[in-house]
Coordinates of N, CA and C in Angstrom, one line a residue:
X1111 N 84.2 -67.6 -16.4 CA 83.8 -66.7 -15.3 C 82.5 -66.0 -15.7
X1112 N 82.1 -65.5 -16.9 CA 81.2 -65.0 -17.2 C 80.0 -65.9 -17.3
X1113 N 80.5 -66.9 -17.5 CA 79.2 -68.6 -17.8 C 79.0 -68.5 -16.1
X1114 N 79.3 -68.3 -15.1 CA 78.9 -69.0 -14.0 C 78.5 -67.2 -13.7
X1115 N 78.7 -66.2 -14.0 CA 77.9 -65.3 -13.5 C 76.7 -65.3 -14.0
X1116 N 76.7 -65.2 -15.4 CA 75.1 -65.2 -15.8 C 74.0 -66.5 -15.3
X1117 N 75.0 -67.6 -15.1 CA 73.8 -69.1 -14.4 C 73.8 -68.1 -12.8
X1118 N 73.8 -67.2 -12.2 CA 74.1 -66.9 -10.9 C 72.2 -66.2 -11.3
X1119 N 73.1 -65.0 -12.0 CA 71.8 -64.0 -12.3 C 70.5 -64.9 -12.7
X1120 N 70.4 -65.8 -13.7 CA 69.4 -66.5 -13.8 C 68.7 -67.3 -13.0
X1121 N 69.7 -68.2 -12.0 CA 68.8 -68.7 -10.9 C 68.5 -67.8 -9.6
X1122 N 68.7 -66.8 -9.6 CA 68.3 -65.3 -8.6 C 66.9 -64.7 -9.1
X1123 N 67.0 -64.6 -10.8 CA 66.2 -64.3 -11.2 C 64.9 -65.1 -11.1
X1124 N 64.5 -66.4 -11.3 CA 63.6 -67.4 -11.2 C 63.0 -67.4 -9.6
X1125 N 64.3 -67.5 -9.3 CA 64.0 -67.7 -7.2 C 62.8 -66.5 -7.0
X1126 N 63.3 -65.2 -7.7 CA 62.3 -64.1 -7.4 C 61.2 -64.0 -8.3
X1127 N 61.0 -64.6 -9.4 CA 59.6 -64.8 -10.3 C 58.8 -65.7 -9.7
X1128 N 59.7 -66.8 -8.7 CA 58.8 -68.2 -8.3 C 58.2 -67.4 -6.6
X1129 N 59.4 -66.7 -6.4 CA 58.9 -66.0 -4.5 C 57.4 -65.4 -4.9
X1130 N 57.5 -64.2 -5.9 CA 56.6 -63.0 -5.7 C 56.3 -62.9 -6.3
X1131 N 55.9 -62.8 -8.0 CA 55.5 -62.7 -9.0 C 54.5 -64.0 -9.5
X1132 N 54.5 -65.4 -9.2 CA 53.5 -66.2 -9.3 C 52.3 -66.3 -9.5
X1133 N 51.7 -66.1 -8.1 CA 50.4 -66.0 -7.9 C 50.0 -64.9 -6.6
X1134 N 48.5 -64.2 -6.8 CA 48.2 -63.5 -5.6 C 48.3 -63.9 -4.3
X1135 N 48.8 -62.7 -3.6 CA 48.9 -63.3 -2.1 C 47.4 -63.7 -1.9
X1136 N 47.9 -65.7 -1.0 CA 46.5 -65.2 -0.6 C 45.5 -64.8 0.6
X1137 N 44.4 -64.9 0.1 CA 43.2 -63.8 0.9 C 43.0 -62.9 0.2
X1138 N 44.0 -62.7 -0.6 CA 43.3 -61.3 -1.2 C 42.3 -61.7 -2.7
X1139 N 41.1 -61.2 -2.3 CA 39.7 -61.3 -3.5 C 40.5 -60.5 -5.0
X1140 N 40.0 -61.1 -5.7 CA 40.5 -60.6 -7.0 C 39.3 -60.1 -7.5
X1141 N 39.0 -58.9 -7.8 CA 38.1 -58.0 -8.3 C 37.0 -58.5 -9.3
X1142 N 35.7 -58.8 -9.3 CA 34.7 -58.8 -10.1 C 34.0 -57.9 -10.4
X1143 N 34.2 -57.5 -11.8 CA 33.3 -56.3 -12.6 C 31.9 -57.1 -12.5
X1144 N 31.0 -56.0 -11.7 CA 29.4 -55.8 -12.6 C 29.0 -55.9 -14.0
X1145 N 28.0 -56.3 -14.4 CA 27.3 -56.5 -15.6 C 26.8 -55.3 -16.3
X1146 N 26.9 -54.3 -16.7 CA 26.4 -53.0 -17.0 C 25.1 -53.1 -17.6
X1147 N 23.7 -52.9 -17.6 CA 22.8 -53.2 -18.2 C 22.1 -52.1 -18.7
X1148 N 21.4 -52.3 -20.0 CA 20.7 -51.0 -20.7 C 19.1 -51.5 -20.9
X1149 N 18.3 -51.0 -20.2 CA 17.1 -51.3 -19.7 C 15.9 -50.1 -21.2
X1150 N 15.1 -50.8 -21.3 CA 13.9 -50.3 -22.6 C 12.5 -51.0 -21.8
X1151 N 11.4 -50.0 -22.0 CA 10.2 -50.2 -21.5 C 10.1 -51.3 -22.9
X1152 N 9.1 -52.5 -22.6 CA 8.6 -53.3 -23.3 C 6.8 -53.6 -23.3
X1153 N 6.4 -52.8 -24.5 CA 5.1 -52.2 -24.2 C 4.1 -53.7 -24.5
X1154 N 4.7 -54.8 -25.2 CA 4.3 -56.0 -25.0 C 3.8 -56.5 -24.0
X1155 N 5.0 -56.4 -23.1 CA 4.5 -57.4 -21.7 C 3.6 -56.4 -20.8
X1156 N 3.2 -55.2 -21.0 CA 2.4 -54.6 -20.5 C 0.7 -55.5 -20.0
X1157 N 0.5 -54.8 -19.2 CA -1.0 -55.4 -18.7 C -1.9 -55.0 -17.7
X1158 N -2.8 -54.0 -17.8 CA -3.9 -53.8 -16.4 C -4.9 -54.5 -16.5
X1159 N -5.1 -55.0 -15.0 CA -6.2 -56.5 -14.9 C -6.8 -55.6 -14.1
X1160 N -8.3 -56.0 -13.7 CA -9.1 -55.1 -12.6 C -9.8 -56.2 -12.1
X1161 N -10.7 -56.3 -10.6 CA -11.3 -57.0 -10.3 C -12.5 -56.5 -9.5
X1162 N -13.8 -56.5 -9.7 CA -14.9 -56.3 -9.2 C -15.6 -57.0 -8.6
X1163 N -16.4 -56.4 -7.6 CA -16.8 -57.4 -6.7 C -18.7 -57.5 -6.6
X1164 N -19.5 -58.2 -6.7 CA -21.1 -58.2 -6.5 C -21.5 -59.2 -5.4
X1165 N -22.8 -59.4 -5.4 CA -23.4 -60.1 -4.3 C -23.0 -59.3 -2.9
X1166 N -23.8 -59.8 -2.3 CA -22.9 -59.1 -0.4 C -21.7 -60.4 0.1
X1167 N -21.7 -61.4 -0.8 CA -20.0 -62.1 -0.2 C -19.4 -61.7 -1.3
X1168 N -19.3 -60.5 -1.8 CA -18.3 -60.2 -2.6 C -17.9 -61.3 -3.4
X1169 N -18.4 -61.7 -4.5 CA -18.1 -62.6 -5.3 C -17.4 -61.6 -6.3
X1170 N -16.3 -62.1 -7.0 CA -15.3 -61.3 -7.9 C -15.8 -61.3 -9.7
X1171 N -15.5 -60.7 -10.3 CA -15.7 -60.2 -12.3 C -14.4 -60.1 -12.4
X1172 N -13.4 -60.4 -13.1 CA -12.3 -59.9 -13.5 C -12.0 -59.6 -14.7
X1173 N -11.4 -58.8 -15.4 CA -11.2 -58.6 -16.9 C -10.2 -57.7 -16.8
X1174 N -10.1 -57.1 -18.0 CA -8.6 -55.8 -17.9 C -8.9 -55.4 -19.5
X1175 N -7.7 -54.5 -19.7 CA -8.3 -53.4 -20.9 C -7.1 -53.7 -21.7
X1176 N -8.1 -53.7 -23.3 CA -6.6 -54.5 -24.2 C -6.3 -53.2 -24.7
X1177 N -6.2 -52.3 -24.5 CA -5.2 -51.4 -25.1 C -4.9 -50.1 -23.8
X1178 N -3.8 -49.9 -23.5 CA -3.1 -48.8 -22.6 C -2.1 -48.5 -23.3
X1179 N -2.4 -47.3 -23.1 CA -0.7 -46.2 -23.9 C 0.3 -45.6 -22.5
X1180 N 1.4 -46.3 -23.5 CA 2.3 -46.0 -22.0 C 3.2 -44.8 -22.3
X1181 N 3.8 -43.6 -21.8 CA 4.2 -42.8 -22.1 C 5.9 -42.6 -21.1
X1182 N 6.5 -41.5 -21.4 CA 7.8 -41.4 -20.5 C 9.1 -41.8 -20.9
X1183 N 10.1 -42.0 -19.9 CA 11.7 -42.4 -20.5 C 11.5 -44.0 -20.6
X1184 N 12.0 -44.3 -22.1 CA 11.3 -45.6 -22.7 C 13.2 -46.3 -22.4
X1185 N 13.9 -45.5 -22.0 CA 15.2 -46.5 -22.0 C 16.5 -45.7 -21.3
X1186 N 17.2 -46.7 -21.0 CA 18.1 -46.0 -20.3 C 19.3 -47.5 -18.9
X1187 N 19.8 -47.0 -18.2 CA 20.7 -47.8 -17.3 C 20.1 -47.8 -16.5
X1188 N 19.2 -47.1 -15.6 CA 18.2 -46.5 -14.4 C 17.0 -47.5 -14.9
X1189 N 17.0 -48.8 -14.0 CA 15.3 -49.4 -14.2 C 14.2 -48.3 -13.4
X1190 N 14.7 -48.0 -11.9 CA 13.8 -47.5 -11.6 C 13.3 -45.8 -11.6
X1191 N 14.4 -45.3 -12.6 CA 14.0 -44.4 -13.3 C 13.1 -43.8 -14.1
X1192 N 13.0 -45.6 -15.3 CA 12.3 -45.6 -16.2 C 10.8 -45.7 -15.5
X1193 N 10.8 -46.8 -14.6 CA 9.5 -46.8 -14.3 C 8.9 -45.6 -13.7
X1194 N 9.3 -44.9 -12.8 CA 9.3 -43.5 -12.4 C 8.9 -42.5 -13.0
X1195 N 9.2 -42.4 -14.6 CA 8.3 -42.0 -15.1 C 7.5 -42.2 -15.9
X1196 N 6.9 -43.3 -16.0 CA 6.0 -43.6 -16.7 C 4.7 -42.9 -16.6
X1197 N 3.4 -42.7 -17.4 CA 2.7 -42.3 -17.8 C 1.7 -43.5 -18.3
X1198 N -0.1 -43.0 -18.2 CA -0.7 -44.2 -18.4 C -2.1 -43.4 -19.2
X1199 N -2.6 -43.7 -19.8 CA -3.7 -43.7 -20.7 C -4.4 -44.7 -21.2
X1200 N -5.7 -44.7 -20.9 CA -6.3 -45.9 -20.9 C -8.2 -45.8 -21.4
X1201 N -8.5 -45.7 -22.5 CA -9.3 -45.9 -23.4 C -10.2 -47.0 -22.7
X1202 N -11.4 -46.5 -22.2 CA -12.4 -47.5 -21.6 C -13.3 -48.2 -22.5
X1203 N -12.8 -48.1 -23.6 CA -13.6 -48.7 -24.7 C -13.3 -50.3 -24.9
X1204 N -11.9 -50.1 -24.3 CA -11.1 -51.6 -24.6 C -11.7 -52.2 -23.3
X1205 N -12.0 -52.0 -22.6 CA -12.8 -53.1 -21.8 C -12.6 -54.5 -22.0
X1206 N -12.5 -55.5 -21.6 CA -12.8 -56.5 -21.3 C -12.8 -57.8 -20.2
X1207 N -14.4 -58.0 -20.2 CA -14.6 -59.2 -19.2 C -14.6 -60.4 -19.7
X1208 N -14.4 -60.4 -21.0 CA -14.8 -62.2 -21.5 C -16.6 -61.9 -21.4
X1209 N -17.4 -61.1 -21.8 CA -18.5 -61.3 -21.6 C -19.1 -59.9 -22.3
X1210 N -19.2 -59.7 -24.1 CA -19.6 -58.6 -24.7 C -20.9 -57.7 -24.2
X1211 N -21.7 -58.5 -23.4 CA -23.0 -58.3 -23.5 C -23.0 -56.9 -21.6
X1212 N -22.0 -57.5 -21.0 CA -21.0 -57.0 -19.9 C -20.4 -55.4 -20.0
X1213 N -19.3 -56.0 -21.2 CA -18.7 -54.9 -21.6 C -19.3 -53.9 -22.2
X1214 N -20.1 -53.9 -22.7 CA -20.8 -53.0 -23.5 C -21.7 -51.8 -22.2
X1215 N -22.4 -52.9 -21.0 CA -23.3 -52.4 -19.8 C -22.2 -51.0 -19.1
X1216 N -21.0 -52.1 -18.5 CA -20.2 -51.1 -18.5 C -19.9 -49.7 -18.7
X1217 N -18.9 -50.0 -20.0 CA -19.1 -48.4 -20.4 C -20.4 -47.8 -21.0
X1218 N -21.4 -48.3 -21.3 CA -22.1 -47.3 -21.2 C -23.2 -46.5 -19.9
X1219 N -23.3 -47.6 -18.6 CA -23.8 -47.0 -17.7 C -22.8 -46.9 -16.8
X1220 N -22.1 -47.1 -16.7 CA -20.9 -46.7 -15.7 C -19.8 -45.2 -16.5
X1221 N -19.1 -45.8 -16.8 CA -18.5 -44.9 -17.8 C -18.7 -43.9 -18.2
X1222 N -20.1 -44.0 -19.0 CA -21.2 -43.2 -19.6 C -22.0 -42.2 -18.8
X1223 N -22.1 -43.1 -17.8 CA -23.2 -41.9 -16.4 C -22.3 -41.0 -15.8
X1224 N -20.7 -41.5 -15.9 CA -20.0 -40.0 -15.0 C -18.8 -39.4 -16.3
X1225 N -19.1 -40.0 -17.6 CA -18.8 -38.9 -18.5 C -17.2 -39.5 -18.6
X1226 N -16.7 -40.3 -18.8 CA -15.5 -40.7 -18.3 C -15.2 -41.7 -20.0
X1227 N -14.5 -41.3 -20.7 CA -13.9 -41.9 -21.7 C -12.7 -42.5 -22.0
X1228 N -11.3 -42.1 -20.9 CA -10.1 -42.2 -20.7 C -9.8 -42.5 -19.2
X1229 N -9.1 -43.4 -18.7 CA -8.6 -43.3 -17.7 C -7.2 -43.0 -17.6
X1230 N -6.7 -41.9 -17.0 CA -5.1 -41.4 -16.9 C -4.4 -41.6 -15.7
X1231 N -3.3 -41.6 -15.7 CA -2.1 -41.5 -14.4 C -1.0 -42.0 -14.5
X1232 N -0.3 -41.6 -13.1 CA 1.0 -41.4 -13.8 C 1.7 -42.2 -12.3
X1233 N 3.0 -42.4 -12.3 CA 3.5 -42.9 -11.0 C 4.4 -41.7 -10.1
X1234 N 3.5 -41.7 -9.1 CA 4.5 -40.2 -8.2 C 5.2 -40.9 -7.7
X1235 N 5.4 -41.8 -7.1 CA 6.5 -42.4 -6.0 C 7.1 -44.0 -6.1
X1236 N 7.8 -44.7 -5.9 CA 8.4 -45.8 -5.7 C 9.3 -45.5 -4.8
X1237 N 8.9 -46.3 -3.7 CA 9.7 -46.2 -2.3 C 10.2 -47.3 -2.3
X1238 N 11.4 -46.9 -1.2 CA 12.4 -48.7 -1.2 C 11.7 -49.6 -0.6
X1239 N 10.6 -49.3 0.4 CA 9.9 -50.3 1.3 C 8.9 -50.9 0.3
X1240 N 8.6 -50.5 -1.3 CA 7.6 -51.3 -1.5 C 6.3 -50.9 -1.4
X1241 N 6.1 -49.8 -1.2 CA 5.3 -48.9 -1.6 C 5.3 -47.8 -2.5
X1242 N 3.8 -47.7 -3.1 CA 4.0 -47.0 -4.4 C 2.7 -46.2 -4.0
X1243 N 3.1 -45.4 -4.9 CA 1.5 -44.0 -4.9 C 1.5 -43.6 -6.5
X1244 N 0.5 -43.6 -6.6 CA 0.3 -43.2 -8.4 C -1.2 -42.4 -8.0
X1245 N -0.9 -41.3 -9.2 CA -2.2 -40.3 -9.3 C -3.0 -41.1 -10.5
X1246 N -4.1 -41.2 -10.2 CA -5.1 -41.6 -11.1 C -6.2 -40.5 -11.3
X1247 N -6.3 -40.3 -12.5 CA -7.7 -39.7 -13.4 C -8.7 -40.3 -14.0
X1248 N -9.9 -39.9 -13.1 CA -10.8 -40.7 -13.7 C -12.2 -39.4 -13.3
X1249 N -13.3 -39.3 -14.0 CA -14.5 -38.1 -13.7 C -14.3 -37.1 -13.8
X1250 N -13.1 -36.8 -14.4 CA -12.3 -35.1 -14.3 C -11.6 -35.3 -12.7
X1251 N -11.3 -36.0 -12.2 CA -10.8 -35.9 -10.7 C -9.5 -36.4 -10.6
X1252 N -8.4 -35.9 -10.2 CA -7.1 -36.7 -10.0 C -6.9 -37.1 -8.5
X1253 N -7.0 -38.2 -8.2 CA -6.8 -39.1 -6.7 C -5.2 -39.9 -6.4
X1254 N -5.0 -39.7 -5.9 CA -3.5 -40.4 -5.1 C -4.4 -42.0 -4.9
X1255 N -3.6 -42.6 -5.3 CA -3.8 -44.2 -5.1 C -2.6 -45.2 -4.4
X1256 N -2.4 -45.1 -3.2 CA -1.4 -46.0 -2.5 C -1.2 -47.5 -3.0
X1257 N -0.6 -48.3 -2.9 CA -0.6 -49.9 -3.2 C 1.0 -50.3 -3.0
X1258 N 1.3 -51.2 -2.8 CA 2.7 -51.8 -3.2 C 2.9 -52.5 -4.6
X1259 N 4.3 -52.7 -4.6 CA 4.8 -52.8 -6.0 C 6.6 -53.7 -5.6
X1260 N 6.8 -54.1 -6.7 CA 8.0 -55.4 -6.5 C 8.5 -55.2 -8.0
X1261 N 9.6 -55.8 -8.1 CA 10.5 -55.6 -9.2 C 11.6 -56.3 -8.9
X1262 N 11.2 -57.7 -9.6 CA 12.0 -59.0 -9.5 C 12.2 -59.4 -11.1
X1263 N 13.8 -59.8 -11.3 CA 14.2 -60.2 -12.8 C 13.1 -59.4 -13.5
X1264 N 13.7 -58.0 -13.8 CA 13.4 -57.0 -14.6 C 11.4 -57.1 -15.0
X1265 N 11.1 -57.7 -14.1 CA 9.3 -57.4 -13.9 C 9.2 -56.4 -13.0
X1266 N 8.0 -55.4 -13.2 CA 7.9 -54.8 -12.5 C 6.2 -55.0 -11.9
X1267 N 5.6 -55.4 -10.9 CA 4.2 -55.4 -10.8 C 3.4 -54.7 -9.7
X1268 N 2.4 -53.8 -9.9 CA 2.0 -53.0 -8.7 C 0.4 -53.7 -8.3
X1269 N -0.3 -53.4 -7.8 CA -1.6 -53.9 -7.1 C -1.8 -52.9 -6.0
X1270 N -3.0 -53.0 -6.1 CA -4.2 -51.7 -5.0 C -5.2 -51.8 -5.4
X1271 N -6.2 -51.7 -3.9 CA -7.6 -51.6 -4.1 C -7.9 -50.3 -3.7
X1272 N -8.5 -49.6 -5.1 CA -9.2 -48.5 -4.8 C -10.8 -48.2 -4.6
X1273 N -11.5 -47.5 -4.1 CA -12.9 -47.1 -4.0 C -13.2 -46.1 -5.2
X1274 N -14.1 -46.2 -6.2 CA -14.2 -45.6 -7.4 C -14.8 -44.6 -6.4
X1275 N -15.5 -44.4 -5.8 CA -16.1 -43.6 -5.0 C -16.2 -42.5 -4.7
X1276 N -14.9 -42.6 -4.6 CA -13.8 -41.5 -4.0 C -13.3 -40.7 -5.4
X1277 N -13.8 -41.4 -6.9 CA -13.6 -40.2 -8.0 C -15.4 -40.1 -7.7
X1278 N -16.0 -39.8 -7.2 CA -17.7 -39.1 -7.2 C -18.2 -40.3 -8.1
X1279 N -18.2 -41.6 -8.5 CA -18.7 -42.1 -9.1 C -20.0 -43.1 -8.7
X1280 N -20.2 -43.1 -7.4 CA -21.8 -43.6 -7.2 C -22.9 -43.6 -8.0
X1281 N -23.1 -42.4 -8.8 CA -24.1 -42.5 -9.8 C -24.3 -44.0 -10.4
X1282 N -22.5 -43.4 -11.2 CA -22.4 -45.0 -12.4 C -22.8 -46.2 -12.0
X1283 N -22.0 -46.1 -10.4 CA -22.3 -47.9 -9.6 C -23.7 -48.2 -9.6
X1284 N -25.2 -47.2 -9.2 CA -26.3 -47.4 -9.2 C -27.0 -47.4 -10.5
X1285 N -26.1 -47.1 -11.5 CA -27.0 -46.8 -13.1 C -26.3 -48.0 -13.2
X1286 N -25.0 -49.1 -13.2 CA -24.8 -50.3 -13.8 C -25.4 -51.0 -13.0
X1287 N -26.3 -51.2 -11.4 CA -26.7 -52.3 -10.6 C -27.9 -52.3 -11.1
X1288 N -28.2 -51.1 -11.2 CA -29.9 -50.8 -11.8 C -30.0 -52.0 -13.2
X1289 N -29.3 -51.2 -13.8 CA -29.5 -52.0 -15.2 C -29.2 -53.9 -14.9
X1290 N -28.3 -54.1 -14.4 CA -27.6 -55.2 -13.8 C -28.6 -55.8 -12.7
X1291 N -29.7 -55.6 -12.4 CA -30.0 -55.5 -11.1 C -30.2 -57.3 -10.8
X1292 N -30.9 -58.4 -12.1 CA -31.4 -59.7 -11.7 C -29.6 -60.2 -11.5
X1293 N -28.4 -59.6 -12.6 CA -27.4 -60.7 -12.0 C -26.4 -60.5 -11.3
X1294 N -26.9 -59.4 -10.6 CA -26.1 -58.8 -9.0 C -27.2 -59.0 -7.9
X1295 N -27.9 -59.9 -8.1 CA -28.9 -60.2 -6.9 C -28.4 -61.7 -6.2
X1296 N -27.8 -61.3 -5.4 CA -27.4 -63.0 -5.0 C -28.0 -64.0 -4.0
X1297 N -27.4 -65.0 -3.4 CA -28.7 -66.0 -2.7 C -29.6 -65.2 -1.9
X1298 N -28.9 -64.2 -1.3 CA -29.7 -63.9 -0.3 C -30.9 -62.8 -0.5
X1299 N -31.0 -62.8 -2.1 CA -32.3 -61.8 -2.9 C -31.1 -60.1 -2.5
X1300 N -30.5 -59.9 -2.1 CA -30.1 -58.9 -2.2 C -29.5 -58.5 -3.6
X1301 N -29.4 -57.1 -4.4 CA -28.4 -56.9 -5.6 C -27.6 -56.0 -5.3
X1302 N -26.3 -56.8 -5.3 CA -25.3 -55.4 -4.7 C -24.1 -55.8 -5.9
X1303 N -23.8 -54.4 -6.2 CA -22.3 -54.1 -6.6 C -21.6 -53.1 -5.9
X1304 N -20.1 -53.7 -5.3 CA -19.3 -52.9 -4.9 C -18.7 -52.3 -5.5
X1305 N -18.1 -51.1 -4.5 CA -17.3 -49.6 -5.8 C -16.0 -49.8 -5.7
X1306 N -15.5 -51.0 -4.6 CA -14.0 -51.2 -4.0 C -13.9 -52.2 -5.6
X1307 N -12.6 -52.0 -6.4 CA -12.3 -52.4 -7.2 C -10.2 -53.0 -6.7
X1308 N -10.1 -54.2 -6.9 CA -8.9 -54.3 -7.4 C -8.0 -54.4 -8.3
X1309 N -7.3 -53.5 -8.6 CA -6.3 -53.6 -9.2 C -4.9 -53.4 -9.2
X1310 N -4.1 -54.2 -11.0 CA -3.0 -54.6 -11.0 C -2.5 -54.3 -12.1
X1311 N -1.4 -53.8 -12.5 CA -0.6 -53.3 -13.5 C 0.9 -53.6 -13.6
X1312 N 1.0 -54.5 -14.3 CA 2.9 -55.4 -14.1 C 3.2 -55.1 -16.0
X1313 N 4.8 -55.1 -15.8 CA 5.3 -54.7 -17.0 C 6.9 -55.2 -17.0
X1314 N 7.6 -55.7 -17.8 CA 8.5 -57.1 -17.9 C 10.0 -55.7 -18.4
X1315 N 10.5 -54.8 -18.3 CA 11.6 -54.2 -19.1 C 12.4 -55.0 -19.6
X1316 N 12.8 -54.8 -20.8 CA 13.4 -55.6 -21.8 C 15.4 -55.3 -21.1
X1317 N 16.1 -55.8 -21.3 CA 17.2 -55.7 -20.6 C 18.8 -56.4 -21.5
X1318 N 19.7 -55.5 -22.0 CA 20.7 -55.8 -22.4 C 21.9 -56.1 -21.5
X1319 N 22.5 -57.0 -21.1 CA 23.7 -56.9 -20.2 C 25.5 -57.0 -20.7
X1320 N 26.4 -56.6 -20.7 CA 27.5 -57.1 -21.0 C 28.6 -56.5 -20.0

């Protein structure tokens, strides 16, 4: 009697491990955890490019500056925190066009004529649309500079064209065309350098995931 109750309990038991206990009902999603990531500024992949324009068809000079000091929260779970606050300093001495004889005209009649040794700024905004505003120092003058900006697989890259202009710097532009004057003269005998400059500043954060 006892042998045929416990074979009772046992195949009751199974019947209800095999009903309900098996497998999830289905349709129902089984939960996937997120990757938690710990994000660090990576002063390596740093880079400001600039692009200048002469002739009256705006023919382009490009170069960028090998040394910028980046400042702010260097790490954290917050990417766009980090970049948010960053800070920028930038030593016009590092110049470079690929062309010494260039670099040198540069900072010293440009540079030189409005007194300008450092370029500074910092980022006020990153908006969701993809617009960005950053205060730039340059002549003793701090300017709001609009541009957009993107941040794909932990790159971050901004671009804007600004008018040096607009830091009072006309002097410089006429003391580098002056000096410059036979290789800013283009077919049409005219020598022009423009004050509309583009630029670009992208930076790679380094990124832990588990």
């Amino acid at each position: 009697m006892k042998k045929a109750y416990f074979t009772s309990v046992f195949v009751l038991t199974s019947l209800f491990l095999t009903s309900c206990g098996g497998e999830a009902p289905k349709g129902e999603a089984l939960e996937v955890q997120e990757p938690v990531c710990f994000y660090s500024y990576n002063h390596e992949s740093s880079e400001m490019t600039w692009t200048a324009f002469k002739f009256n068809d705006k023919t382009a000079v490009g170069g960028t500056f090998t040394k910028i000091n980046v400042e702010g929260t260097t790490e954290g779970n917050d990417p766009m925190a980090i970049l948010k606050s960053l800070s920028f300093d930038i030593p016009v001495s590092t110049i470079e066009s690929q062309n010494e004889d260039r670099n040198e005209k540069i900072i010293k009649y440009f540079f030189g004529t409005i007194g300008t040794e450092n370029i500074t700024g910092k980022i006020v905004e990153l908006g969701e649309n993809g617009e960005a505003t950053l205060e730039v120092t340059m002549n003793n003058m701090a300017q709001e500079v609009k541009g957009q900006y993107t941040f794909v697989d932990d790159k971050f890259e901004f671009s804007a064209t600004i008018d040096v202009a607009n830091w009072k710097s006309s002097p410089g532009i006429a003391a580098l065309n002056k000096i410059c004057k036979d290789l800013h003269t283009g077919p049409d005998g005219v020598s022009k350098l423009w004050s509309e400059v583009d630029l670009t500043f992208s930076t790679t954060l380094a990124s832990d995931c588990n």
